[in-house]
Amino acid sequence: MTYSVAVSGASGYAGGEILRILAAHPDIEIRTVTAHANAGQPLIRHQPHLRSLAHLDLQDTTPEILSGHDIVFLALPHGQSGQYTDALSDVGLVVDAGADHRLVSADAWDAFYGGAFHEPWAYGVPELPTASGKQRANLVGATRIAAPGCNASTVSLSLAPGVAAGVIEATDLVTVLAVGPSGAGKSLKPHLLGSEILGSANPYAVGGVHRHIPEVAQALRAAGAAEVRLSFTPVIVPMARGILATSSARIAPGASDTDVRAAWERAYGDELFVQLLPEGVYPRTADVIGANTALMGLHIDRDANRVTVVTAVDNLVKGTAGAAVQSMNIALGLPEDRALTVNGVAP
């Protein structure tokens, strides 16, 4: 069966990456691409790397244009997806790459986003450990999927195995993330200009205000944490793509070094796209560019009584578009890795 697809926000980074992956998907026909300010223009003007889609023009983003497809991907800024999802009842599968359907708590949405709260959808991080298994089970047959925030899924995947196994304390978590500016979208922002970021590392959303914090806390509670306290500090660095998240947690009393490493080995030993590296080996963002992989290195520091997990992802693939397509594959009963690769691009 071939599924017809519409992609909104197709002129942006996330929308463009969804299109790049779907263009190689044998079960997908990309029929419609939409935008807002760029509507009426050729897609290729905004995504010149997508040569196989040069025949498509950007249409207006309206419920009428998005309806009538088998699958709709929404790659819109937070607060914009809900107005469309409410009107797409005739679409069999909707995947939202924005934030509107990620959070289960209306209070958390009000505190970190504001505006209208929309119902939570199945969370699109299949490998994420939960108290009852993996998030993958909640995606089987799903008709509405919320793709993750890139920083949030990276940190959640880093720490959830330790929470689920009871070998770390979720009340003392610290993460610092080196992040490429493509994660902030394609809209012009002065602080993301090349002249501002080249040769510099720039912290932002410091002090517990980053919008991905409640998403991480939600994931870790689903893994079994009774309470989550997280210090979260992102830093923009001069690389177009990528996240390198260095996360640490206090080791729970009685947990041995063997217990700690075994928690991550059990969680990801059978996973294709989330891989724990050998002891003493740590990933680089260069190792995952273009790939749907999250690579992790783990170190146990007994002097500090902490475990440190260093995780690298491509924020536009495993962090966003790859997770969205992987979740779509699961929901439709297709091979989970269809159109997705573990191989990055080097140098």
Coordinates of C-alpha atoms in Angstrom, one line a residue:
M1 CA 0.0 0.0 0.0
T2 CA 1.2 3.5 -0.8
Y3 CA 0.2 6.3 1.7
S4 CA -0.5 9.8 0.5
V5 CA 1.3 12.4 2.7
A6 CA 1.0 16.2 3.3
V7 CA 3.8 18.0 5.1
S8 CA 3.1 21.4 6.6
G9 CA 5.9 23.8 7.5
A10 CA 7.7 22.3 4.5
S11 CA 10.0 25.3 3.9
G12 CA 11.5 25.1 7.4
Y13 CA 14.3 22.9 8.8
A14 CA 12.1 20.2 10.4
G15 CA 9.7 20.1 7.5
G16 CA 12.6 19.8 5.1
E17 CA 14.2 16.9 7.0
I18 CA 10.8 15.1 7.2
L19 CA 10.6 15.5 3.4
R20 CA 14.2 14.3 2.9
I21 CA 13.5 11.1 4.8
L22 CA 10.1 10.5 3.3
A23 CA 11.4 11.0 -0.3
A24 CA 13.3 7.7 0.1
H25 CA 10.4 5.8 1.7
P26 CA 9.0 3.2 -0.6
D27 CA 5.5 3.2 1.0
I28 CA 5.0 7.0 0.8
E29 CA 3.8 9.4 -1.9
I30 CA 4.5 13.0 -0.9
R31 CA 1.5 14.7 -2.5
T32 CA 1.3 18.1 -0.8
V33 CA 3.6 20.5 0.8
T34 CA 2.4 23.7 2.6
A35 CA 3.8 26.8 4.2
H36 CA 2.7 30.2 5.5
A37 CA 4.7 33.2 4.2
N38 CA 6.3 31.1 1.5
A39 CA 3.1 29.7 0.1
G40 CA 2.9 29.9 -3.7
Q41 CA 6.6 29.4 -4.2
P42 CA 8.4 26.3 -5.5
L43 CA 9.6 24.0 -2.7
I44 CA 13.0 23.8 -4.4
R45 CA 13.6 27.5 -3.8
H46 CA 13.6 26.9 0.0
Q47 CA 14.8 23.3 0.0
P48 CA 17.3 23.2 -2.9
H49 CA 18.8 19.9 -1.7
L50 CA 15.5 18.1 -2.3
R51 CA 16.0 17.6 -6.0
S52 CA 13.6 14.7 -6.3
L53 CA 10.8 17.0 -5.0
A54 CA 11.4 19.9 -7.4
H55 CA 8.0 19.4 -9.0
L56 CA 6.2 20.5 -5.8
D57 CA 4.9 24.0 -5.0
L58 CA 4.2 25.2 -1.5
Q59 CA 0.5 25.6 -0.9
D60 CA -1.3 27.5 1.9
T61 CA -1.5 25.7 5.2
T62 CA -5.2 25.3 5.7
P63 CA -7.3 22.4 7.0
E64 CA -8.9 22.0 3.6
I65 CA -5.6 21.5 1.8
L66 CA -4.2 19.2 4.5
S67 CA -7.3 17.0 4.7
G68 CA -7.9 14.1 2.3
H69 CA -4.4 12.6 2.8
D70 CA -3.6 9.3 4.6
I71 CA -0.9 11.0 6.7
V72 CA -0.3 14.6 7.7
F73 CA 3.0 15.8 9.2
L74 CA 2.9 19.2 11.0
A75 CA 6.2 20.9 11.4
L76 CA 5.1 24.2 12.9
P77 CA 6.2 26.3 15.8
H78 CA 4.6 25.6 19.2
G79 CA 1.1 26.9 19.6
Q80 CA 0.3 26.6 15.9
S81 CA -0.5 22.9 15.4
G82 CA -3.6 22.7 17.5
Q83 CA -5.7 24.8 15.2
Y84 CA -5.1 22.3 12.4
T85 CA -5.2 19.0 14.4
D86 CA -8.7 19.8 15.7
A87 CA -9.9 20.0 12.1
L88 CA -8.2 16.9 10.6
S89 CA -10.5 14.2 11.9
D90 CA -10.7 12.7 8.5
V91 CA -6.9 12.0 8.4
G92 CA -6.0 8.5 9.5
L93 CA -2.6 9.5 11.0
V94 CA -1.4 12.9 12.1
V95 CA 2.2 13.4 13.3
D96 CA 2.9 16.7 15.1
A97 CA 6.6 17.7 15.2
G98 CA 5.7 20.7 17.3
A99 CA 5.1 20.9 21.0
D100 CA 1.3 21.2 21.1
H101 CA 0.5 17.6 21.9
R102 CA 3.5 16.5 23.9
L103 CA 2.6 17.4 27.5
V104 CA 0.0 15.6 29.6
S105 CA -0.1 18.4 32.2
A106 CA -2.1 21.6 31.4
D107 CA -0.3 23.3 34.3
A108 CA 3.1 22.5 32.8
W109 CA 1.9 23.8 29.4
D110 CA 0.7 27.0 31.0
A111 CA 4.0 27.5 32.9
F112 CA 6.4 26.9 30.0
Y113 CA 4.4 27.7 26.9
G114 CA 1.0 29.4 27.5
G115 CA -2.0 29.6 25.2
A116 CA -4.5 26.9 24.4
F117 CA -3.8 23.4 25.8
H118 CA -4.4 20.4 23.6
E119 CA -4.8 16.8 24.4
P120 CA -1.6 14.7 24.7
W121 CA -0.8 12.2 21.9
A122 CA 1.3 9.1 21.8
Y123 CA 4.9 10.2 22.4
G124 CA 7.2 9.5 19.5
V125 CA 10.3 8.1 21.2
P126 CA 10.0 4.3 20.7
E127 CA 13.1 3.3 22.6
L128 CA 12.3 5.3 25.8
P129 CA 12.1 3.0 28.8
T130 CA 8.9 3.2 30.8
A131 CA 7.8 1.6 34.0
S132 CA 6.0 -1.2 32.0
G133 CA 8.5 -1.6 29.1
K134 CA 9.1 0.7 26.2
Q135 CA 7.2 3.7 24.7
R136 CA 7.1 1.7 21.5
A137 CA 4.1 -0.3 22.7
N138 CA 2.1 3.0 22.9
L139 CA 2.8 3.8 19.2
V140 CA 1.5 0.5 17.7
G141 CA -1.7 1.4 15.8
A142 CA -1.6 5.0 17.0
T143 CA -3.5 7.5 14.9
R144 CA -2.1 10.7 16.6
I145 CA 1.6 11.0 17.4
A146 CA 3.6 13.8 19.1
A147 CA 7.2 13.8 17.9
P148 CA 9.6 14.8 20.6
G149 CA 11.6 17.9 21.4
C150 CA 15.1 17.2 20.3
N151 CA 16.8 18.3 23.6
A152 CA 14.1 16.6 25.6
S153 CA 14.4 13.2 23.9
T154 CA 18.2 13.2 24.1
V155 CA 18.2 13.8 27.8
S156 CA 15.3 11.5 28.5
L157 CA 17.0 8.6 26.6
S158 CA 20.2 9.3 28.5
L159 CA 18.7 9.1 32.0
A160 CA 15.5 6.9 31.8
P161 CA 17.4 3.6 31.9
G162 CA 18.9 4.5 35.3
V163 CA 15.5 5.7 36.6
A164 CA 13.7 2.6 35.4
A165 CA 16.3 0.3 37.0
G166 CA 16.4 2.3 40.3
V167 CA 20.2 2.8 40.1
I168 CA 20.1 6.7 40.0
E169 CA 18.3 9.3 42.0
A170 CA 16.0 11.4 39.9
T171 CA 16.1 14.3 42.4
D172 CA 19.7 15.2 41.5
L173 CA 20.0 15.4 37.7
V174 CA 22.2 17.8 35.8
T175 CA 22.5 18.1 32.0
V176 CA 24.4 20.5 29.8
L177 CA 23.8 20.4 26.1
A178 CA 25.9 21.7 23.2
V179 CA 23.2 22.4 20.5
G180 CA 23.4 23.5 16.9
P181 CA 21.2 26.5 16.0
S182 CA 19.1 24.6 13.5
G183 CA 17.1 23.3 16.5
A184 CA 15.7 26.9 16.9
G185 CA 14.1 26.8 13.4
K186 CA 14.7 28.7 10.2
S187 CA 13.1 32.0 11.1
L188 CA 15.5 34.9 11.2
K189 CA 16.7 35.5 14.8
P190 CA 19.6 38.0 15.4
H191 CA 21.2 35.9 18.2
L192 CA 21.5 33.0 15.7
L193 CA 23.2 34.9 12.9
G194 CA 26.6 33.5 11.8
S195 CA 28.4 36.6 13.0
E196 CA 26.9 36.0 16.5
I197 CA 27.6 32.3 16.9
L198 CA 30.8 31.7 14.9
G199 CA 33.7 31.4 17.3
S200 CA 31.5 31.5 20.3
A201 CA 29.5 29.3 22.7
N202 CA 26.3 30.9 23.9
P203 CA 24.2 29.7 26.8
Y204 CA 20.5 30.3 26.7
A205 CA 17.3 29.5 28.7
V206 CA 19.5 29.2 31.8
G207 CA 18.0 28.6 35.2
G208 CA 15.1 26.1 34.7
V209 CA 13.1 28.0 32.1
H210 CA 13.8 25.9 28.9
R211 CA 10.5 24.6 27.5
H212 CA 11.9 21.0 27.2
I213 CA 12.3 20.6 31.0
P214 CA 8.7 19.5 31.6
E215 CA 8.9 17.0 28.7
V216 CA 12.0 15.4 30.3
A217 CA 10.3 15.3 33.7
Q218 CA 7.3 13.7 32.2
A219 CA 9.4 11.0 30.5
L220 CA 11.3 10.2 33.6
R221 CA 8.1 10.0 35.7
A222 CA 6.8 7.5 33.1
A223 CA 10.0 5.6 33.7
G224 CA 9.2 5.3 37.4
A225 CA 10.5 8.5 39.1
A226 CA 8.4 9.7 41.9
E227 CA 10.0 13.2 41.8
V228 CA 12.3 14.8 39.2
R229 CA 14.7 17.7 39.8
L230 CA 16.7 18.6 36.8
S231 CA 19.2 21.4 36.1
F232 CA 19.1 21.9 32.4
T233 CA 21.5 24.2 30.6
P234 CA 21.6 24.4 26.8
V235 CA 24.5 26.1 24.9
I236 CA 24.4 27.1 21.3
V237 CA 27.6 26.2 19.5
P238 CA 28.8 26.9 16.0
M239 CA 27.7 23.7 14.2
A240 CA 24.6 23.6 12.0
R241 CA 23.3 20.3 13.3
G242 CA 23.7 18.2 16.4
I243 CA 23.3 17.8 20.1
L244 CA 25.9 16.6 22.6
A245 CA 24.2 16.2 25.9
T246 CA 26.3 15.5 29.0
S247 CA 24.0 14.3 31.7
S248 CA 24.8 13.2 35.2
A249 CA 23.0 11.7 38.2
R250 CA 23.8 10.6 41.7
I251 CA 24.1 6.9 42.0
A252 CA 21.4 5.3 44.2
P253 CA 22.6 3.7 47.5
G254 CA 23.5 0.1 47.1
A255 CA 23.8 0.2 43.3
S256 CA 27.1 -1.4 42.2
D257 CA 29.1 -0.3 39.1
T258 CA 27.9 -3.5 37.4
D259 CA 24.3 -2.6 38.3
V260 CA 24.6 0.8 36.8
R261 CA 26.1 -0.1 33.4
A262 CA 23.7 -3.1 33.2
A263 CA 20.7 -0.8 33.4
W264 CA 21.7 0.9 30.1
E265 CA 22.8 -2.3 28.5
R266 CA 19.4 -3.9 29.2
A267 CA 17.6 -0.9 28.0
Y268 CA 19.4 -0.5 24.7
G269 CA 21.2 -3.8 24.0
D270 CA 18.6 -4.8 21.4
E271 CA 17.9 -1.4 19.9
L272 CA 19.0 -0.4 16.5
F273 CA 18.9 3.4 16.8
V274 CA 20.0 3.9 20.4
Q275 CA 23.4 2.4 21.0
L276 CA 25.5 2.3 24.2
L277 CA 29.2 2.5 23.2
P278 CA 31.9 0.3 24.8
E279 CA 33.3 1.4 28.2
G280 CA 35.6 4.3 27.8
V281 CA 34.3 5.3 24.4
Y282 CA 32.3 8.6 23.9
P283 CA 30.4 9.9 20.9
R284 CA 30.9 13.0 18.8
T285 CA 28.1 14.8 17.0
A286 CA 30.1 14.2 13.8
D287 CA 29.3 10.5 14.2
V288 CA 25.5 10.9 13.9
I289 CA 25.0 13.6 11.3
G290 CA 22.3 12.5 8.9
A291 CA 21.6 9.3 10.9
N292 CA 18.7 8.3 13.1
T293 CA 21.0 7.2 15.8
A294 CA 21.6 8.2 19.4
L295 CA 25.1 7.2 20.5
M296 CA 25.9 7.1 24.2
G297 CA 29.0 6.8 26.3
L298 CA 28.7 6.1 30.0
H299 CA 31.1 6.7 32.9
I300 CA 30.9 5.9 36.5
D301 CA 32.6 8.4 38.8
R302 CA 32.8 6.9 42.3
D303 CA 34.7 9.9 43.7
A304 CA 31.6 12.0 43.0
N305 CA 29.3 9.0 43.3
R306 CA 27.7 10.0 40.0
V307 CA 27.1 8.4 36.6
T308 CA 27.7 10.6 33.5
V309 CA 26.1 9.8 30.2
V310 CA 27.3 11.6 27.0
T311 CA 24.8 11.3 24.2
A312 CA 25.1 12.6 20.6
V313 CA 22.2 12.9 18.2
D314 CA 21.4 14.8 15.0
N315 CA 18.8 17.1 16.3
L316 CA 17.0 17.2 12.9
V317 CA 16.9 13.4 12.5
K318 CA 16.8 11.4 15.7
G319 CA 15.8 14.5 17.5
T320 CA 12.8 15.4 15.2
A321 CA 12.1 14.1 11.7
G322 CA 13.7 10.6 12.1
A323 CA 11.8 10.0 15.3
A324 CA 8.6 11.1 13.6
V325 CA 9.1 8.8 10.6
Q326 CA 10.2 5.9 12.9
S327 CA 7.0 6.4 15.0
M328 CA 4.9 6.5 11.8
N329 CA 6.4 3.2 10.7
I330 CA 5.5 1.6 14.0
A331 CA 2.0 3.0 13.9
L332 CA 1.4 1.7 10.4
G333 CA 2.9 -1.8 11.1
L334 CA 5.8 -1.2 8.7
P335 CA 9.4 -2.2 9.4
E336 CA 10.6 0.3 12.0
D337 CA 13.8 1.2 10.2
R338 CA 12.2 1.8 6.8
A339 CA 13.8 4.9 5.1
L340 CA 16.0 5.4 8.2
T341 CA 19.7 4.8 8.5
V342 CA 22.3 4.2 11.3
N343 CA 25.0 5.5 9.0
G344 CA 26.1 9.1 9.4
V345 CA 27.9 11.4 6.9
A346 CA 31.7 11.9 7.3
P347 CA 33.8 13.9 7.4

